[in-house]
Coordinates of C-alpha atoms and ligand atoms in Angstrom, one line a residue:
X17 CA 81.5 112.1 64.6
X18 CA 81.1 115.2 66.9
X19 CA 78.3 116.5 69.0
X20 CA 77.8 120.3 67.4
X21 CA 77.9 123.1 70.3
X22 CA 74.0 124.0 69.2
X23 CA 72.5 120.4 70.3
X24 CA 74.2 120.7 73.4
X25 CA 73.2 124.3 73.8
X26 CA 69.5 122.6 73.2
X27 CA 69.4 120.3 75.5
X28 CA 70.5 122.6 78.1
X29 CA 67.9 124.9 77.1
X30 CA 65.1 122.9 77.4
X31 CA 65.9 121.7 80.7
X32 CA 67.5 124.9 82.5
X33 CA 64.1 125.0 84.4
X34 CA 64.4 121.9 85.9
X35 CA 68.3 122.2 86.7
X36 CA 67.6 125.7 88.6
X37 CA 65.1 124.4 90.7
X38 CA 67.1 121.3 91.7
X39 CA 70.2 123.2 92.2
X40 CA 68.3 125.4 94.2
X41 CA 67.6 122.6 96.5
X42 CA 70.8 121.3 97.2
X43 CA 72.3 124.7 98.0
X44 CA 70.0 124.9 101.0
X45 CA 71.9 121.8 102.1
X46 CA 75.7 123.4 101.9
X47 CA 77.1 126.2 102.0
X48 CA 80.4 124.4 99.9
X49 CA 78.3 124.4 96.5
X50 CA 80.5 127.0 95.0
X51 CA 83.7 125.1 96.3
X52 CA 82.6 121.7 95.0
X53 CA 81.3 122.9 91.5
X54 CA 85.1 124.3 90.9
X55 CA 86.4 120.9 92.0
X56 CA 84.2 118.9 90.0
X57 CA 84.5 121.3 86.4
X58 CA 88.9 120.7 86.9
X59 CA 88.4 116.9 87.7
X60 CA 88.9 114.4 84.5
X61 CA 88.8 110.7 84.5
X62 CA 91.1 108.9 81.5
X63 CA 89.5 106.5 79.8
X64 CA 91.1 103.1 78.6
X65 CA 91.4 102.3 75.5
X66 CA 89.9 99.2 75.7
X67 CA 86.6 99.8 77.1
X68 CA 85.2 101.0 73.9
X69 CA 84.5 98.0 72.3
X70 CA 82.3 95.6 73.6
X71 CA 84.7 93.7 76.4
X72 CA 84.2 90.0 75.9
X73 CA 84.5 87.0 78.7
X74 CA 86.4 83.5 78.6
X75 CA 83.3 82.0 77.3
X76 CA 82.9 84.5 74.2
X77 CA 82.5 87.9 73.2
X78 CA 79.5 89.5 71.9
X79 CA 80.9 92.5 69.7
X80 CA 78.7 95.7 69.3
X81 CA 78.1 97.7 66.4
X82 CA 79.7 100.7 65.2
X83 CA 83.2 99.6 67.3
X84 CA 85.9 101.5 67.1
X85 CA 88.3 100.2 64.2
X86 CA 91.3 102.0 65.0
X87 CA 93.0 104.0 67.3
X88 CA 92.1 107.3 65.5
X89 CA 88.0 106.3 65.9
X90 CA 89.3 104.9 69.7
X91 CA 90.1 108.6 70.0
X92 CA 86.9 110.0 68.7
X93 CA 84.9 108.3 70.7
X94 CA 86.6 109.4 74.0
X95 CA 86.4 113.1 72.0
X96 CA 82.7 112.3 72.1
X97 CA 82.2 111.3 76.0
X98 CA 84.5 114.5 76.8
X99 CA 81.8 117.0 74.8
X100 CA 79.2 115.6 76.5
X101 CA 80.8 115.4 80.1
X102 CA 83.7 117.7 80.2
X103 CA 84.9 115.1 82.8
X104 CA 86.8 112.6 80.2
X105 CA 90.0 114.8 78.9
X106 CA 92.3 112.3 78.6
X107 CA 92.7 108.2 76.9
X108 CA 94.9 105.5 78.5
X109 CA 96.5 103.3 75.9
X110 CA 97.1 99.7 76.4
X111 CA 100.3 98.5 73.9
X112 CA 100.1 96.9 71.8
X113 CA 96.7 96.9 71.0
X114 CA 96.6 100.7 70.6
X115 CA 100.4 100.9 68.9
X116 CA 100.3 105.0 67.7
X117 CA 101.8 105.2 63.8
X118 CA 102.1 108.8 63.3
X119 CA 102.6 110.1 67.0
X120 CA 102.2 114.0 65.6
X121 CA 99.0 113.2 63.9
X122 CA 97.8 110.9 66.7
X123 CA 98.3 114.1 69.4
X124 CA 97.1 116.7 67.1
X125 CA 93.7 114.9 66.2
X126 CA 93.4 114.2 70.5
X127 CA 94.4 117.8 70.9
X128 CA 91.5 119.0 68.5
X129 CA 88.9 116.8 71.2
X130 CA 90.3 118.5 73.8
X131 CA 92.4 115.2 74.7
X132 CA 95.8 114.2 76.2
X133 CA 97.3 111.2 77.2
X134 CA 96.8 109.6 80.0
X135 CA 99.1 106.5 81.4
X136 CA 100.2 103.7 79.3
X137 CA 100.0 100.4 79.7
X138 CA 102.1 97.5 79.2
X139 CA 100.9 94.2 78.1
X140 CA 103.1 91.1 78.7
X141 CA 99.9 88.9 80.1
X142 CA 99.5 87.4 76.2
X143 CA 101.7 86.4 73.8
X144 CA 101.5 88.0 70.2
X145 CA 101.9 87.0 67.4
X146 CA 105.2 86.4 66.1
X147 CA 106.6 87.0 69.4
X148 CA 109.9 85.1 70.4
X149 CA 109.3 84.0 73.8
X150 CA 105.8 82.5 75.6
X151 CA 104.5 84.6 78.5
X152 CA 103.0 81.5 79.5
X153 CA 105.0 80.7 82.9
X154 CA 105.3 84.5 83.9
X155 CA 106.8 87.5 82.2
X156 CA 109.1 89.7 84.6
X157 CA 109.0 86.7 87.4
X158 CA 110.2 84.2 84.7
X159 CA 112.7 81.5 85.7
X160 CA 114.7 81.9 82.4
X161 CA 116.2 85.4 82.0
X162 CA 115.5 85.8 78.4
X163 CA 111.9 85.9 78.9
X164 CA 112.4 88.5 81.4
X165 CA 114.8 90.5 78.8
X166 CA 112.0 90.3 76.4
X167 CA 109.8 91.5 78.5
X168 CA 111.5 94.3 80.2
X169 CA 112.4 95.7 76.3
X170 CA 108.5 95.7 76.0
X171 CA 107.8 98.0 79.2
X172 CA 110.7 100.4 77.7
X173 CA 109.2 100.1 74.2
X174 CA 106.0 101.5 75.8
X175 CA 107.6 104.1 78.0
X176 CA 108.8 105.4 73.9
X177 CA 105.3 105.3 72.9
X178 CA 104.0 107.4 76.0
X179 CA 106.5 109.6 75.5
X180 CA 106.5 110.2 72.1
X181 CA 102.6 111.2 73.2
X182 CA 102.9 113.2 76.3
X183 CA 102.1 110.8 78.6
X184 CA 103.6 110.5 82.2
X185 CA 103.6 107.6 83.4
X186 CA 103.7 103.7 82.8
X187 CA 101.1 101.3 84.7
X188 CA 102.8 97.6 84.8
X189 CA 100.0 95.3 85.5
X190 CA 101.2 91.5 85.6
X191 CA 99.0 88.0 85.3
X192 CA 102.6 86.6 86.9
X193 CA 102.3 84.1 89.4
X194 CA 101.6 80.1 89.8
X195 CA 98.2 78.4 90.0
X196 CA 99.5 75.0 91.5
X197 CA 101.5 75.0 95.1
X198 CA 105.3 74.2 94.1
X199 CA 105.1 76.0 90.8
X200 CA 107.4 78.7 91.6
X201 CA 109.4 79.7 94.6
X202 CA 107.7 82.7 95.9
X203 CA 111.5 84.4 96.8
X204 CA 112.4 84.0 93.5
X205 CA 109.4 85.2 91.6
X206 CA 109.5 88.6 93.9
X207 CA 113.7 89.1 93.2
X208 CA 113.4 88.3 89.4
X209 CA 110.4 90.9 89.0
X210 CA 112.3 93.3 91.1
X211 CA 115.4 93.3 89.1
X212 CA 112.9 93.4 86.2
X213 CA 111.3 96.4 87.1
X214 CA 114.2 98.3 88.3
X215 CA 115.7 98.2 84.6
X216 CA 112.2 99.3 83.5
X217 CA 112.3 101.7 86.1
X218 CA 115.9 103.6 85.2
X219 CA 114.4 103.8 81.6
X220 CA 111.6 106.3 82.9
X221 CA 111.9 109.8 82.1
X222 CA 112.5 111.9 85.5
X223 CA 109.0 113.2 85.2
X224 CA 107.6 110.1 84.5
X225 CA 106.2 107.9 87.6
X226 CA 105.7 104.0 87.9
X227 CA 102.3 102.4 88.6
X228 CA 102.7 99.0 90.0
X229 CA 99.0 97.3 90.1
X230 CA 98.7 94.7 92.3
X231 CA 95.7 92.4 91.9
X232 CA 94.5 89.3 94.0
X233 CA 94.2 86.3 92.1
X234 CA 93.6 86.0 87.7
X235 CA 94.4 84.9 85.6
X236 CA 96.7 82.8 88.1
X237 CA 94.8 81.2 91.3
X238 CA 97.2 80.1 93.3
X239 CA 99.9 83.0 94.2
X240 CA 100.1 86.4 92.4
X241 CA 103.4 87.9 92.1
X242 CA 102.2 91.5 93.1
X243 CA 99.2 90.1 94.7
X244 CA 98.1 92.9 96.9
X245 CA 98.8 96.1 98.2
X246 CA 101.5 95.1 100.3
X247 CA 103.4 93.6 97.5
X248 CA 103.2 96.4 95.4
X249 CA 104.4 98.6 98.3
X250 CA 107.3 96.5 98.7
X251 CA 108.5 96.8 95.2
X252 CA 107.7 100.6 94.7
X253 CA 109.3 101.4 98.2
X254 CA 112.7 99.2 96.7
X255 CA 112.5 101.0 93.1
X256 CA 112.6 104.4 94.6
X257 CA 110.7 108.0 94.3
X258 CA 109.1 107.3 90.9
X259 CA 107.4 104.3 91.7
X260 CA 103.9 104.1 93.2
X261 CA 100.8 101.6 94.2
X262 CA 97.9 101.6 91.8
X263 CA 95.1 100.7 93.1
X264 CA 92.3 98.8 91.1
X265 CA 88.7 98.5 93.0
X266 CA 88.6 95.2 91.5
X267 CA 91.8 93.8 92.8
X268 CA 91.3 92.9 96.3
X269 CA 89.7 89.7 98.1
X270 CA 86.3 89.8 98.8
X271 CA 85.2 92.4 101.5
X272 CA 88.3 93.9 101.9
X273 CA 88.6 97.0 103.3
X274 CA 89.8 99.3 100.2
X275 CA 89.4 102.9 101.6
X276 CA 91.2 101.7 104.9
X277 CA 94.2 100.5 101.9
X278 CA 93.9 104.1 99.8
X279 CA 94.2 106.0 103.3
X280 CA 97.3 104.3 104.4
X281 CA 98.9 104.3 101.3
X282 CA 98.2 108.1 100.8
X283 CA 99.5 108.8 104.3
X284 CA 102.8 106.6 102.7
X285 CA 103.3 109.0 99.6
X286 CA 103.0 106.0 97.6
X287 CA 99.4 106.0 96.0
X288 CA 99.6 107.7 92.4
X289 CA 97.4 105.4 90.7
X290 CA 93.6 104.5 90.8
X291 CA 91.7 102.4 88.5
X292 CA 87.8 102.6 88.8
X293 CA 85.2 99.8 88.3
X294 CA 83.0 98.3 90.1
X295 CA 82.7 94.2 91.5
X296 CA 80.2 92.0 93.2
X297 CA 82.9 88.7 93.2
X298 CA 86.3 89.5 91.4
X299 CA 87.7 91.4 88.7
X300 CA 83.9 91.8 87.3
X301 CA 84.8 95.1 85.5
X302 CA 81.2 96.1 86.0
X303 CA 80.0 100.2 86.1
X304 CA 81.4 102.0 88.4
X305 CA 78.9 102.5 90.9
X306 CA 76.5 100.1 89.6
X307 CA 77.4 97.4 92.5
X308 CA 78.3 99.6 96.0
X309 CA 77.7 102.9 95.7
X310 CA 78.7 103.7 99.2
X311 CA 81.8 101.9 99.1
X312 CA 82.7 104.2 96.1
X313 CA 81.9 107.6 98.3
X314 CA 83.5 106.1 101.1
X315 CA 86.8 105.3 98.8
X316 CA 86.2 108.9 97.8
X317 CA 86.1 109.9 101.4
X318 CA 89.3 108.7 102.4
X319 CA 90.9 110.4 99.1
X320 CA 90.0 113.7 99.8
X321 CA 90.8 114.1 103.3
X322 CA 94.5 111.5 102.5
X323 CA 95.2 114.0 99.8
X324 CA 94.2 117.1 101.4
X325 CA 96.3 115.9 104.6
X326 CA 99.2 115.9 102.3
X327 CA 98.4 118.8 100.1
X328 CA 97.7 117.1 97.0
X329 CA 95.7 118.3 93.9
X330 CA 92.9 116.6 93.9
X331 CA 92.8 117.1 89.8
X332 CA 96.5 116.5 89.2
X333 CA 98.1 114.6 91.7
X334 CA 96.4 111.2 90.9
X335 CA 96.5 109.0 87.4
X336 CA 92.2 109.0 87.9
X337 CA 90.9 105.7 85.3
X338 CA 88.2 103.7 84.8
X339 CA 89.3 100.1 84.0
X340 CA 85.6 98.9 83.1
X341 CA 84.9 96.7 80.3
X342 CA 81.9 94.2 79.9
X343 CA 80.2 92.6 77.3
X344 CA 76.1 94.0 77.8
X345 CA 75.6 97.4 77.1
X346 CA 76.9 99.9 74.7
X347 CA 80.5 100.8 75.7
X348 CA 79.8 104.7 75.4
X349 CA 76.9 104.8 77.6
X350 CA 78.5 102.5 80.2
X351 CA 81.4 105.2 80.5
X352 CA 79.0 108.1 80.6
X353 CA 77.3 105.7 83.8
X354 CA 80.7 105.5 84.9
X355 CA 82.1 108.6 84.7
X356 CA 78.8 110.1 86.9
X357 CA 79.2 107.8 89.3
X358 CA 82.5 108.8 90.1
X359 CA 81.5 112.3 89.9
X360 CA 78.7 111.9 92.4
X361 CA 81.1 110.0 94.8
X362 CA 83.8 112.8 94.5
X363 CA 80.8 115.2 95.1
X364 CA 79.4 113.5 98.3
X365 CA 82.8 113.0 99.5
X366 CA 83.7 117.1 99.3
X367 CA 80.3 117.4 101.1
X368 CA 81.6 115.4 104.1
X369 CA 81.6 118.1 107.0
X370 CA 85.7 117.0 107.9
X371 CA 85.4 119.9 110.8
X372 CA 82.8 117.9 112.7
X373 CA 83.7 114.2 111.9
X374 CA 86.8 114.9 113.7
X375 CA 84.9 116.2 116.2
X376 CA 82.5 112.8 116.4
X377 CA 85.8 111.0 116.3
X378 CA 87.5 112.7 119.2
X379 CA 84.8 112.5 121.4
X380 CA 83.8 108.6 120.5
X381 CA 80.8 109.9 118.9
X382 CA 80.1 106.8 117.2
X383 CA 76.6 107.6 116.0
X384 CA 77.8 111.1 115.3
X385 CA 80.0 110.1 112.9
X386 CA 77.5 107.8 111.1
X387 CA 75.6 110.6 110.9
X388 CA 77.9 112.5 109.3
X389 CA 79.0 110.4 106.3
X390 CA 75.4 109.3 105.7
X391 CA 74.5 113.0 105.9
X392 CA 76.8 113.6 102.9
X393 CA 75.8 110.7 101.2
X394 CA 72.4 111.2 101.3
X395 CA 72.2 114.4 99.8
X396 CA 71.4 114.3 96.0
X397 CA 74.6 115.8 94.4
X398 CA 73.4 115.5 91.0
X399 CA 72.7 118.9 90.6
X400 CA 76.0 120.2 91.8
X401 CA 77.7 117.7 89.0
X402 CA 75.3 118.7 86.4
X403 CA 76.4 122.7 86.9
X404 CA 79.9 121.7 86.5
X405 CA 79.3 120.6 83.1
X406 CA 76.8 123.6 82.0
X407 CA 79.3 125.8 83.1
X408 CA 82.1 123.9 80.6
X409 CA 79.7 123.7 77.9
X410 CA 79.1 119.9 78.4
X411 CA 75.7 118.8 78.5
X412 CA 73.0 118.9 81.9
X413 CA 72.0 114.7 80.9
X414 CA 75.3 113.6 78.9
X415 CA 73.4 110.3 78.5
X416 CA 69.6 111.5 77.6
X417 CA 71.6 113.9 74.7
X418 CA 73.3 111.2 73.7
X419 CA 70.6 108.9 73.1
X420 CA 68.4 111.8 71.4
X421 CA 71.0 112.6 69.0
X422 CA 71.6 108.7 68.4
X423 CA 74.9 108.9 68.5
X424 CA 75.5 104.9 68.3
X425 CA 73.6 104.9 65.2
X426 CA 75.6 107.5 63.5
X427 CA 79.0 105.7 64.4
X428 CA 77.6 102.1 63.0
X429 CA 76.4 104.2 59.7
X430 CA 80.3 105.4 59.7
X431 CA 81.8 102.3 60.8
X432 CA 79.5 99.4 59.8
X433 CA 77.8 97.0 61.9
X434 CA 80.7 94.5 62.5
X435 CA 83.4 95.9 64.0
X436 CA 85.5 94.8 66.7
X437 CA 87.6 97.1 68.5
X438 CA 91.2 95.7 70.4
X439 CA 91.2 95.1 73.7
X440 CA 90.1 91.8 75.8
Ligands
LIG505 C1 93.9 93.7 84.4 C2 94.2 95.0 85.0 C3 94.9 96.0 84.2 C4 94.3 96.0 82.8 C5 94.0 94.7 82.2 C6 93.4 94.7 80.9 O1 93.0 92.9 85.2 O2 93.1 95.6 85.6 O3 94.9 97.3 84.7 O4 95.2 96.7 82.0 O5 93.3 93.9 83.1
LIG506 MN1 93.3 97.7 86.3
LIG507 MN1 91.5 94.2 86.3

């Protein structure tokens, strides 16, 4: 299915009244608008391939209808949140559940959304079918070196499949690590997934970069062999240039400081990954923005000014995802939620008045410098977001459009009502 140009040019219509008088609000509050609304219309978030079907839990899994049944529909639907956003250009594919067959076809039908291909994932957390070895006691970390073989041709086999798309770089999350003191010898787990990942890493293509995603405890709850962000900086400052830290909002123990993390690691050179999502106890996978709004803008704060400090692209430089995936609501509209969220947070965040928080900083200014971020936060950026997409053709409410032109129903008259798409 595709939105046609003429609803969206509809909906627009009907509520360009609205929109003027609300952008005209926010412009008495900055004189940046114009800066911002160029940011936000060149800023895309990938989107997983795994978050469009209805993510389940260890308990069960409710599927939705209308599911994606393959990765050509996967594709479509991502084509869909992209003409109604203009903020979701590109798909992150998770092998093997999402194994491309005809690679041309595959990039000429994303091409025709407006689509390209984000990073790829590798997946050696569950065994598949047929497969040799068990993953059970660790993949990359694993005591006996076959396992590890097997799962270092995987990575590689990936890296082919990115390739073969256009994608440019390889995210390596692992579930390796113990869940009973004495398991493993920590020393050993760290030098076997080193070694591991440097043969991965010599396989990358030189314009390809490593993501190495650390992540606290799960599915192991004892020790996790790149268990935080410290870990993962170890390994990508031992593999070299093309390896970086990937950081996933959900990874961390609770309360931990994650902007303090994404500013030092930017100041490092060795952030290149982010995955979005939002969390109230673990790896909850929930909306982003639906749990701690501020925490997101404050995230966002320390992006913009780390990247800006170093010159970065704020588009380009970072692999931008959302790794959401839960089992209540429509998967479409939970990305659209998604998606403006981080949108509003990258909007506050450019709003932040850097100038005079330096200032407040300098001088001790503590309440100053409250001020300041609250100041940014507080202003109600949704109109700035919601030009960015008029002015690329995407819709003024992505969601209310979607809704009226009923997408979901059109996709479970195409698909059926019992689908299940890949993915957890
Ligand atoms: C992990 C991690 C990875 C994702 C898998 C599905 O917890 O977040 O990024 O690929 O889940
Ligand atoms: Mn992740
Ligand atoms: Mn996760």
């Amino acid at each position: 299915m595709r939105i046609a140009a003429n609803h969206i040019a509809q909906h627009n219509e009907s509520l360009q009244a609205k929109h003027r008088a609300r952008l005209h609000a926010v412009l008495q509050e900055t004189d940046q608008a114009e800066a911002i609304i160029q940011k936000l219309m060149a800023f895309n978030v990938a989107i997983p391939s795994w978050a469009l079907g209805t993510g389940g839990t260890r308990f069960g899994r409710f599927a939705g209808a209308g599911e994606p049944r393959n990765l050509e529909e996967k594709i479509e639907d991502v084509g869909l949140l992209h003409a109604l956003n203009n903020s979701s250009g590109s798909i992150s594919l998770h092998i093997p559940w999402d194994i491309p067959k005809d690679y041309t076809a595959i990039r000429e039908l994303a091409g025709s959304f407006g689509l390209s291909f984000d990073a790829v994932n590798s997946n050696t957390f569950q065994d598949q079918p047929g497969q040799p070895l068990s993953y059970k006691f660790g993949s990359l970390q694993h005591v006996n070196k076959a396992v590890r073989e097997q799962a270092i041709a995987h990575n590689i086999d990936v890296i082919q499949h990115g390739d073969a798309l256009g994608s440019k770089a390889l995210t390596v999350w692992l579930a390796d690590g113990s869940s009973f003191p004495g398991q493993l010898n920590f020393r050993n787990a760290f030098e076997n997934t080193l070694e591991s990942l440097e043969v991965i890493y010599k396989a990358l293509p030189s314009d390809w970069k490593m993501f190495v995603e650390y992540k606290a405890f799960e599915p192991n709850f004892y020790s996790m062999t790149v268990g935080d962000w410290g870990q993962s900086l170890l390994y990508a400052n031992k593999l070299g240039p093309q390896a970086y830290t990937l950081v996933d909002l959900g990874h961390h123990l609770p309360n931990a400081n994650i902007e303090q993390i994404v500013s030092l690691l930017l100041m490092e050179g060795k952030l290149a990954g982010f995955h979005f999502n939002d969390s109230k106890y673990g790896d909850d996978d929930l909306t982003v923005g639906s749990i701690n709004p501020y925490q997101l803008f404050l995230i966002f704060k320390e992006l913009v000014e780390g990247m800006d400090a170093r010159g970065m692209n704020h588009a380009t430089d970072l692999g931008w995802m959302i790794d959401a995936s839960h089992n209540l609501k429509d998967p479409l509209e939970d990305l659209l939620q998604s998606v403006e969220a981080i949108m509003l947070a990258y909007a506050q965040a450019l709003l932040v008045d850097a100038a005079a928080l330096k200032v407040a900083q300098l001088n001790n200014d503590v309440t100053q410098a409250q001020e300041i971020l609250q100041q940014a936060y507080r202003t109600d950026v949704r109109p700035l977001v919601a030009e960015a997409r008029l002015r690329a053709g995407a819709a003024l409410q992505p969601l209310q459009l979607y809704r009226n032109v009923a997408v979901r129903k059109a996709l479970v008259d195409e698909r059926g009502s019992n689908t299940v798409a890949t993915g957890l």
